[in-house]
XYZ file of C-alpha atoms in Angstrom:
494
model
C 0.000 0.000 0.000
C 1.429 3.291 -1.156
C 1.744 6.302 1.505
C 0.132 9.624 1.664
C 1.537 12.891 1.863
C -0.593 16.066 1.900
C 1.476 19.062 0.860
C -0.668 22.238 2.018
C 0.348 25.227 0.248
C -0.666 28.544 1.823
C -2.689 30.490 -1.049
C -1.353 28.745 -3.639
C -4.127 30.019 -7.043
C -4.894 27.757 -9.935
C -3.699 30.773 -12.729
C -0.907 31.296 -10.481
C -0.080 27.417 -10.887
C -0.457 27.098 -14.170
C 1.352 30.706 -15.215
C 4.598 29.227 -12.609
C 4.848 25.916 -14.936
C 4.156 27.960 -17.786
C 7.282 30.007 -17.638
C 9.239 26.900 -16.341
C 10.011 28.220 -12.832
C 8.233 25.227 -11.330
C 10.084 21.255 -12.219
C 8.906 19.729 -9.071
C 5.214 21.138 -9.786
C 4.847 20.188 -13.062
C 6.827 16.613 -12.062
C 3.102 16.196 -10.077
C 1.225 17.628 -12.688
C 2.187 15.322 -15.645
C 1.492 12.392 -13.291
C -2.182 13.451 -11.732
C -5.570 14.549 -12.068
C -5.545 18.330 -11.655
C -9.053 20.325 -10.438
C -9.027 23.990 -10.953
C -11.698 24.794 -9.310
C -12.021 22.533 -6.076
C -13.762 25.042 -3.157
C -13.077 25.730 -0.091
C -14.512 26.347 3.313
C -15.887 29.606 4.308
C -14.670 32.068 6.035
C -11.244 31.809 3.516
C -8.951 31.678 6.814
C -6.725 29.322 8.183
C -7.930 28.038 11.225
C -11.366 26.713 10.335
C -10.432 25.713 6.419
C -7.583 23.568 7.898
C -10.383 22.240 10.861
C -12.325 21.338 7.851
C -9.164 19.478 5.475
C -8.610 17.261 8.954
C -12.885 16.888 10.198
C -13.976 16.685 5.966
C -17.105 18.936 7.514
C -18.109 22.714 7.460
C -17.522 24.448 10.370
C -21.398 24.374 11.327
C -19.800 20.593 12.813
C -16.641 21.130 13.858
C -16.890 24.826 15.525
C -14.491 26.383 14.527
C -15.776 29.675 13.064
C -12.877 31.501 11.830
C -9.310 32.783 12.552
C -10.910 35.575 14.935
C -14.564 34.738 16.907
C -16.262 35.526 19.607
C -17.038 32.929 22.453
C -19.902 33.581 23.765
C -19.876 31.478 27.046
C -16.460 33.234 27.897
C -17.415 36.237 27.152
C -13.779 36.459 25.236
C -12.730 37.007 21.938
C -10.368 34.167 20.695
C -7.660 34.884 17.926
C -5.684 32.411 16.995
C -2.422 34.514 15.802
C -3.866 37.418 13.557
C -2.609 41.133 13.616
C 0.435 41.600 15.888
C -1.089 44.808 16.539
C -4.737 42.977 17.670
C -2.822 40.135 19.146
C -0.985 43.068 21.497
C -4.052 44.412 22.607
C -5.513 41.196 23.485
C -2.615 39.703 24.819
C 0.573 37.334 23.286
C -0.274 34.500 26.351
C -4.005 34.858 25.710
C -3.514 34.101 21.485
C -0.914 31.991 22.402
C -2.669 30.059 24.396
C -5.606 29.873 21.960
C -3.203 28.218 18.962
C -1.593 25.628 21.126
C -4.091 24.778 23.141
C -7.604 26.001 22.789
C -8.159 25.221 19.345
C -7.089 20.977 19.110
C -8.214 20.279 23.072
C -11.010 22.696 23.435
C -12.851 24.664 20.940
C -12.491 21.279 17.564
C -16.032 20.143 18.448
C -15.242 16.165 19.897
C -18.422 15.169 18.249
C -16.229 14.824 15.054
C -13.045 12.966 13.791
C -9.889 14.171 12.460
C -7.878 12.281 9.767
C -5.719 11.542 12.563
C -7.685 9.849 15.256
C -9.449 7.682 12.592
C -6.452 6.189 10.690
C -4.728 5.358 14.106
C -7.660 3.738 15.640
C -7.150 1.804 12.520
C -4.436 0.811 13.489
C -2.314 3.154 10.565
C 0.544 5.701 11.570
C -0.437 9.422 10.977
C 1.743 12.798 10.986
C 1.126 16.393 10.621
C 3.771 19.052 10.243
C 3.170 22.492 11.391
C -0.329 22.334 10.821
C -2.365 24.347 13.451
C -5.678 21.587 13.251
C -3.770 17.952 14.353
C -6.022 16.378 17.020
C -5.267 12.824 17.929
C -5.003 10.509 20.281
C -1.325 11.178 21.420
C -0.108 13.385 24.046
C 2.985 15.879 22.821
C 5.128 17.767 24.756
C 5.475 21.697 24.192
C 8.774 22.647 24.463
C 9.009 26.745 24.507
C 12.072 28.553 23.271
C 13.346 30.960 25.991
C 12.125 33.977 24.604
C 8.256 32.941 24.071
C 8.542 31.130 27.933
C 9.505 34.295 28.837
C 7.059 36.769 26.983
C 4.271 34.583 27.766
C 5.237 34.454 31.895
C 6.181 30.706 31.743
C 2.450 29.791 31.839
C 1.912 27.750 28.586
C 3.023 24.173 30.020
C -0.231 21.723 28.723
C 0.868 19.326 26.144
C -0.635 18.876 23.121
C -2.623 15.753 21.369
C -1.748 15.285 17.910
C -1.315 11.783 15.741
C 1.887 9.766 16.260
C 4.406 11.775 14.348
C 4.142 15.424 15.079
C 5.885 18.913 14.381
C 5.055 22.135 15.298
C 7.998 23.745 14.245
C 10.623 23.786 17.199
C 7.743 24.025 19.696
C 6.732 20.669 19.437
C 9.582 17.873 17.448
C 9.030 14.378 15.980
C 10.022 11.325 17.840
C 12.884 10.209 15.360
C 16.216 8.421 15.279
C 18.374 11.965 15.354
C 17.016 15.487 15.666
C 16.674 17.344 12.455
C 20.342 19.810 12.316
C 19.742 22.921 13.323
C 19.654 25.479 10.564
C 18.389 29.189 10.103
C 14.862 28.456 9.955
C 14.687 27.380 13.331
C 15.370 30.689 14.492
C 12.964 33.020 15.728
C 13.297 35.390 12.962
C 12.139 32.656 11.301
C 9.268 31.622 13.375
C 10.833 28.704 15.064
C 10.332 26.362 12.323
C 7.111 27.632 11.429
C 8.266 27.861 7.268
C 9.031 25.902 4.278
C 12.448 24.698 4.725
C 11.327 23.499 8.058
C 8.654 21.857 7.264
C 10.311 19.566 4.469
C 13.492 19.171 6.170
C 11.627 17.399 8.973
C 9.407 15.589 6.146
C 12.677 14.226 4.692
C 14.325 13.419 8.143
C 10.979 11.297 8.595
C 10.994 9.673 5.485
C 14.797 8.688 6.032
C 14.366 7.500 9.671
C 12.211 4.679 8.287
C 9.090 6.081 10.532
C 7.021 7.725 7.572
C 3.395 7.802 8.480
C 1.388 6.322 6.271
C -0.647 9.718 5.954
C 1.240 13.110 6.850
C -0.399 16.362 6.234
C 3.076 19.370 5.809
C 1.607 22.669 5.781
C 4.018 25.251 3.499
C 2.810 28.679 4.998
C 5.609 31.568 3.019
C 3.834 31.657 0.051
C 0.779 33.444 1.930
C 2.819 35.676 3.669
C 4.395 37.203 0.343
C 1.358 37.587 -1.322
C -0.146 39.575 1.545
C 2.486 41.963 0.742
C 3.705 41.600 -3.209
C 1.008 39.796 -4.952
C 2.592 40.934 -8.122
C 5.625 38.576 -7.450
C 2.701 35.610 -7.409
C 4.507 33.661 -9.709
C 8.104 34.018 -8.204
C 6.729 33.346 -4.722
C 5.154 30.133 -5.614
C 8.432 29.263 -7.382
C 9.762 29.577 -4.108
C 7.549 27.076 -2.822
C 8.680 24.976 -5.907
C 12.604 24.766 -4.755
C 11.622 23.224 -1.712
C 9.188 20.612 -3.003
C 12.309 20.125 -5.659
C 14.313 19.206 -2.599
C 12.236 16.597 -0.822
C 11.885 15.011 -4.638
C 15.536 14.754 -4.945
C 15.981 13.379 -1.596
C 14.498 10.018 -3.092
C 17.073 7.990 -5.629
C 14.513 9.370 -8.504
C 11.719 11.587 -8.647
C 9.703 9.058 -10.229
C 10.335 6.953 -6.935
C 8.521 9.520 -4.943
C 5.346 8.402 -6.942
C 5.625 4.662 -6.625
C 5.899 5.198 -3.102
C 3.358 7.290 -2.240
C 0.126 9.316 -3.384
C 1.293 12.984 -3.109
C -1.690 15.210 -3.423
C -1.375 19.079 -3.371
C -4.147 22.133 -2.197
C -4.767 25.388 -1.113
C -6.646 26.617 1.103
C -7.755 29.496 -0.351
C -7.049 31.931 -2.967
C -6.119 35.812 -2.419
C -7.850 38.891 -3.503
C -5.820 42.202 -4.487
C -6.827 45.045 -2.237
C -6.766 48.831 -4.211
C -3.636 50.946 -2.971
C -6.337 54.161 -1.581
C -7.175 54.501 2.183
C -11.339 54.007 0.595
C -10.414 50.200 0.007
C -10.416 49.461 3.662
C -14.213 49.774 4.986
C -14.315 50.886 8.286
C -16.477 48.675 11.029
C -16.140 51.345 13.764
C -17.663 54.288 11.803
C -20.586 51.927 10.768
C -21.367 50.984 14.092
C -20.974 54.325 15.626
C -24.158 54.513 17.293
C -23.048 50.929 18.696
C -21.022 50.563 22.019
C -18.312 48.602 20.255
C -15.962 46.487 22.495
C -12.492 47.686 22.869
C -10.246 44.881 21.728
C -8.132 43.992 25.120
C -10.926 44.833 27.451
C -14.039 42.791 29.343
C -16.825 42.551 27.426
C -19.304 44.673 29.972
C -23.211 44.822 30.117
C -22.611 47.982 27.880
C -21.289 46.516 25.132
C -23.411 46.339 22.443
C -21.240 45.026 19.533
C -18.178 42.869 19.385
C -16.122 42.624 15.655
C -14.586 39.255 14.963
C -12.728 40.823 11.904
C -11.490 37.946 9.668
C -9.531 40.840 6.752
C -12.488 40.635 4.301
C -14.738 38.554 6.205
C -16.500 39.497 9.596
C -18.320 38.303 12.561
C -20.164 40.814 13.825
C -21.669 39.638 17.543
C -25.149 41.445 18.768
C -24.107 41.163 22.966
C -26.270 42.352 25.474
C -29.958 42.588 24.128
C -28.668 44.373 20.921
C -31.060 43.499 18.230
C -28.978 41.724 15.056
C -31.511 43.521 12.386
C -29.888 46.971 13.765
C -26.414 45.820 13.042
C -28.087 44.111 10.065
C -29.356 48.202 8.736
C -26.024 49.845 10.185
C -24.154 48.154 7.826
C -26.216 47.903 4.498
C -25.765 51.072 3.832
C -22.455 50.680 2.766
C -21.850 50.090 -1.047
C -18.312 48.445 -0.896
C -19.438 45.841 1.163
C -20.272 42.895 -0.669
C -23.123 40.311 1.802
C -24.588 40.534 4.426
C -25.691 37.273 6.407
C -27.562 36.550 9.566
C -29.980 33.948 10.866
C -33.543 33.549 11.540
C -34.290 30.597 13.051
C -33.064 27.481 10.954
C -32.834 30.076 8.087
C -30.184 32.620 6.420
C -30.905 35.395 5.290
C -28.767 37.343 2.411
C -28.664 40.784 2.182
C -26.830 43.166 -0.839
C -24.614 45.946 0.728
C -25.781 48.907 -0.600
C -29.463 47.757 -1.094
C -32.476 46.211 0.309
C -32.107 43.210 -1.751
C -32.722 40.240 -0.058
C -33.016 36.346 -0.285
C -33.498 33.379 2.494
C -32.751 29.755 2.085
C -33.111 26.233 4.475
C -31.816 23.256 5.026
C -33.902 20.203 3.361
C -36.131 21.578 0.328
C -37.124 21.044 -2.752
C -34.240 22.082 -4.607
C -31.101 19.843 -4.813
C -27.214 21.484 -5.279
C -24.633 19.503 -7.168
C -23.137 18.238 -3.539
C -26.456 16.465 -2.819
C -27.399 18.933 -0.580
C -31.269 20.317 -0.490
C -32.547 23.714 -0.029
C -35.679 25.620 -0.096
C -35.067 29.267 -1.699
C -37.129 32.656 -1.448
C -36.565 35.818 -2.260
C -34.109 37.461 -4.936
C -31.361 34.893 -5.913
C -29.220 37.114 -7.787
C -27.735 38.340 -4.495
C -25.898 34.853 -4.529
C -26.247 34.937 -8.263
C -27.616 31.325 -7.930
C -28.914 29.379 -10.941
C -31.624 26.466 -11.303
C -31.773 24.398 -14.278
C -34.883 22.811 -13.352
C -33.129 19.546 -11.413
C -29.653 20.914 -9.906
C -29.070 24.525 -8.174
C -25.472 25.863 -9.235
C -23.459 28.756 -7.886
C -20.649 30.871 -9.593
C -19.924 33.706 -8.100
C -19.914 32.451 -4.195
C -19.271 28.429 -4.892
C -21.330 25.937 -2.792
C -22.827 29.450 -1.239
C -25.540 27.687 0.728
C -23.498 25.194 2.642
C -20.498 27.376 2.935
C -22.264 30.441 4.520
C -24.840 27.999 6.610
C -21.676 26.616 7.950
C -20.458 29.388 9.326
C -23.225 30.819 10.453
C -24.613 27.887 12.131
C -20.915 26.896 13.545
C -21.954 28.506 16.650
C -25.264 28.952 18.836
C -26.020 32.706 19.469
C -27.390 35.800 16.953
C -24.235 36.983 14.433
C -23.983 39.042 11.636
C -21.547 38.134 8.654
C -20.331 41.002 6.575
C -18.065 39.950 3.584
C -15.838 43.467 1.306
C -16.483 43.681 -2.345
C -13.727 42.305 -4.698
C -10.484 44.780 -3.945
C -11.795 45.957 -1.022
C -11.114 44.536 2.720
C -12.992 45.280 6.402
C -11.158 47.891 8.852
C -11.315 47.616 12.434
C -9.423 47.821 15.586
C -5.485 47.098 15.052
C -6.895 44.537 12.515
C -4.241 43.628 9.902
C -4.906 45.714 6.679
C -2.902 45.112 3.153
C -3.935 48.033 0.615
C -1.871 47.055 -2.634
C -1.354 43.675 -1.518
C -3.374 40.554 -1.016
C -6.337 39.597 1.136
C -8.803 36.831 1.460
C -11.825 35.700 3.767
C -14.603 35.910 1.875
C -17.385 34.026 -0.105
C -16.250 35.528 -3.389
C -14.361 32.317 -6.023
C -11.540 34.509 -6.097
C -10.547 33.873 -2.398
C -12.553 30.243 -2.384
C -11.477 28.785 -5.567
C -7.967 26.375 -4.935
C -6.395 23.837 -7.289
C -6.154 19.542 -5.821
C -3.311 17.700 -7.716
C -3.179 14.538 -6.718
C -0.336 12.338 -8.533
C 0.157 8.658 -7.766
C -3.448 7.615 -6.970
C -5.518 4.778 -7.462
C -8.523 6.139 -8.411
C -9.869 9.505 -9.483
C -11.526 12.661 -7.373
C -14.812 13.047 -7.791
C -16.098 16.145 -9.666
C -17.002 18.582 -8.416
C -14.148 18.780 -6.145
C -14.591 19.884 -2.455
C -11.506 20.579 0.464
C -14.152 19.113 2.961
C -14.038 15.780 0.326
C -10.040 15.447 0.775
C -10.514 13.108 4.252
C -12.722 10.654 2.675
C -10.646 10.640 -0.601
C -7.390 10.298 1.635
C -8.991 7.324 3.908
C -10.243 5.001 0.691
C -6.651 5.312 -0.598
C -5.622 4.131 2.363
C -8.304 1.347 2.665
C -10.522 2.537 4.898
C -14.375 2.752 4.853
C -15.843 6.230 5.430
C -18.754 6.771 7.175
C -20.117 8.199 4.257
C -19.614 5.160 1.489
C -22.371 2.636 0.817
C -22.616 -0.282 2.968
């Protein structure tokens, strides 16, 4: 039985991809894509942001069942806003032991609902190895160690000491190393100006120090984060970045005796996890939260959320949770905000409903769970109202989306990922959400919202033994990845 190896590539876009092989900076990517099926147009999870796309990759469910709503939320029974890692300036405010707490901890052991699986858990109670390498989303079933450079112990007042469940074979960059024959050498990347191991050259040196120890999983999931972080700020270089990516994938591929060996020893599939968006270069392409809620008592990041706050923002760059606290009405945030052309939706729910609102207009639709209408997941949905705001199409047997893929499910799953009244608000294309010390990028690259321009990611998968099925989903990758390796999913035919 051949191995897996799921090489998650920050941001990586399918015209990127294909413009990178194009112009022949990219051997080790166009190595996979002479040998595989290549999707386009395979969606992802809404909001576009790490935490709860890569919750979904490892679950194979929206976040409606694994609850995790974004990269920034709310928790309700806390009364505390978690972020896991987003904004230094935000993450100041709240505090660096509070976020990093939230990462390490919080999201794997606390907030990952247990009424789902990961990957992880369910190939090892198979009795199969599994690994993950720097991925933030590894639950399993054993206990790791953190091991805290000085510097973090000491910024975060030596009170991050829990360990950490994860599957058998585990990296977290330096914070948390694989149980192998020798240590992997040090080298810059394990620096902290390098994010202790939190990069590219990290993350496949440990794959190949795996692969050589004779311990290779037979599934590892290696998370390749740089390419995300230069788009953010030169999305004009796209193609150069994701030729960086390239050199290192080159590397791991020469470590074998041929390239071609790579393939007859393992399935090697490749995804995104979300596209980017470029944001205009003028201060009026960041839309600013605070001034729409003015007549709100917004909560002031790094403070208690008090009886008189009225509105908490979960900003996600150009996706938002905004949270109605204290008796506020969600309609009023609902009308604060609609007046405001650049943004793109406006979500909320009514019941077991969503409603869909225009920025800029009173246009409106609503759709439900189990209706008449069928989508080309197998999904069913009852529709009112005006569906151009989703720009949704019926052909008389199948609804189809363009402009916001698998809409229904994707916004219903975040919406429904946690109990209480919110209020999604999602920027128009070029445009991203302003709030308090939130992260902003005007003239470089965004993503978070419903648009296919931050949702749409390319699968390659090279080496397999049977095909995808169309059309391609990240939330299908876990069932896909457990039939190559032999196991039954809970959702094949008995």
């Amino acid at each position: 039985m051949k191995k897996v190896i799921l090489f998650l590539i920050d941001s990586m876009m399918p015209d990127v991809l294909e413009r990178c092989i194009a112009a022949n900076k990219a051997p080790a990517l166009r190595f996979f894509m002479e040998h595989s099926q290549y999707i386009p147009e395979c969606v992802t999870v809404f909001p576009t942001m790490t935490a709860s796309i890569d919750c979904s990759l490892i679950t194979g469910v929206y976040p409606d069942q694994h609850k995790v709503p974004g990269l920034v939320w709310y928790d309700a029974e806390q009364k505390q806003m978690v972020n896991y890692i987003n904004g230094v300036a935000s993450i100041r405010k709240i505090g660096i032991s509070s976020c990093a707490e939230n990462v390490l901890f919080d999201l794997n052991e606390r907030h990952l609902s247990k009424d789902v699986k990961t990957i992880h858990e369910v190939l090892e109670e198979n009795k199969l190895v599994s690994g993950s390498i720097n991925v933030i989303a590894h639950r399993g079933h054993k206990q790791h160690k953190v091991k805290m450079p000085t510097l973090l112990d000491t910024i975060t007042s030596f009170s991050l000491r829990e360990k950490v469940s994860g599957p058998t074979i585990m990296s977290m960059g330096t914070l948390v190393s694989p149980a192998l024959f020798r240590t992997v050498p040090w080298g810059f990347s394990q620096s902290a100006l390098e994010g202790y191991g939190i990069n590219d050259t990290y993350a496949i040196d440990v794959m190949i120090e795996v692969i050589r120890s004779g311990h290779q999983p037979h599934f590892t999931l290696v998370y390749l984060p740089e390419n995300d972080h230069k788009l953010h700020k030169s999305p004009e270089d796209a193609v150069q970045h994701l030729a960086d990516v390239d050199k290192q994938l080159a590397r791991l591929l020469d470590s074998f005796a041929s390239w071609e060996q790579m393939l007859e020893r393992n399935v090697c599939i490749l995804i995104s996890d979300h596209g980017q968006t470029v944001i205009g270069e003028s201060e009026d392409h960041n839309i600013p939260l605070n001034h729409l809620l003015a007549n709100f008592s917004v909560h002031a990041l790094g403070t208690d959320v008090t009886s008189e706050v009225e509105v908490v923002i979960c900003n996600n760059e150009r996706m938002a949770y905004l949270y109605p606290v204290n008796g506020t009405d969600p309609l009023s945030i609902v009308e604060a905000v609609s007046v405001e052309e650049r943004i793109d939706l406006i979500a909320w729910k009514e019941g077991a409903k969503v409603k869909v609102r225009r920025g800029g207009t009173q246009q409106e639709m609503c759709f439900w769970r189990n209706g008449e209408y069928q989508d080309a997941y197998g999904s069913s949905w009852s529709v009112e109202g005006d569906v151009t705001v989703l720009d949704v199409q019926y052909d008389g047997e199948c609804l189809s989306f363009d402009t916001y893929p698998d809409a229904f499910s994707r916004l219903y799953g975040a919406l429904f990922s946690q109990t209480g009244d919110v209020v999604v608000v999602t920027a128009a294309k070029s445009y991203e959400l302003l709030s308090e010390c939130a992260p902003t990028h005007l003239g470089g690259g965004s993503h978070g919202s419903l648009h296919k321009q931050d949702s749409l990611i390319p699968l390659v998968i090279a080496g397999a033994s049977e095909l995808f099925p169309l059309p391609a989903r990240l939330v299908d990758v876990k069932d896909f990845i457990l039939r190559e390796l032999g196991i039954p999913s809970a959702s094949d035919p008995q």
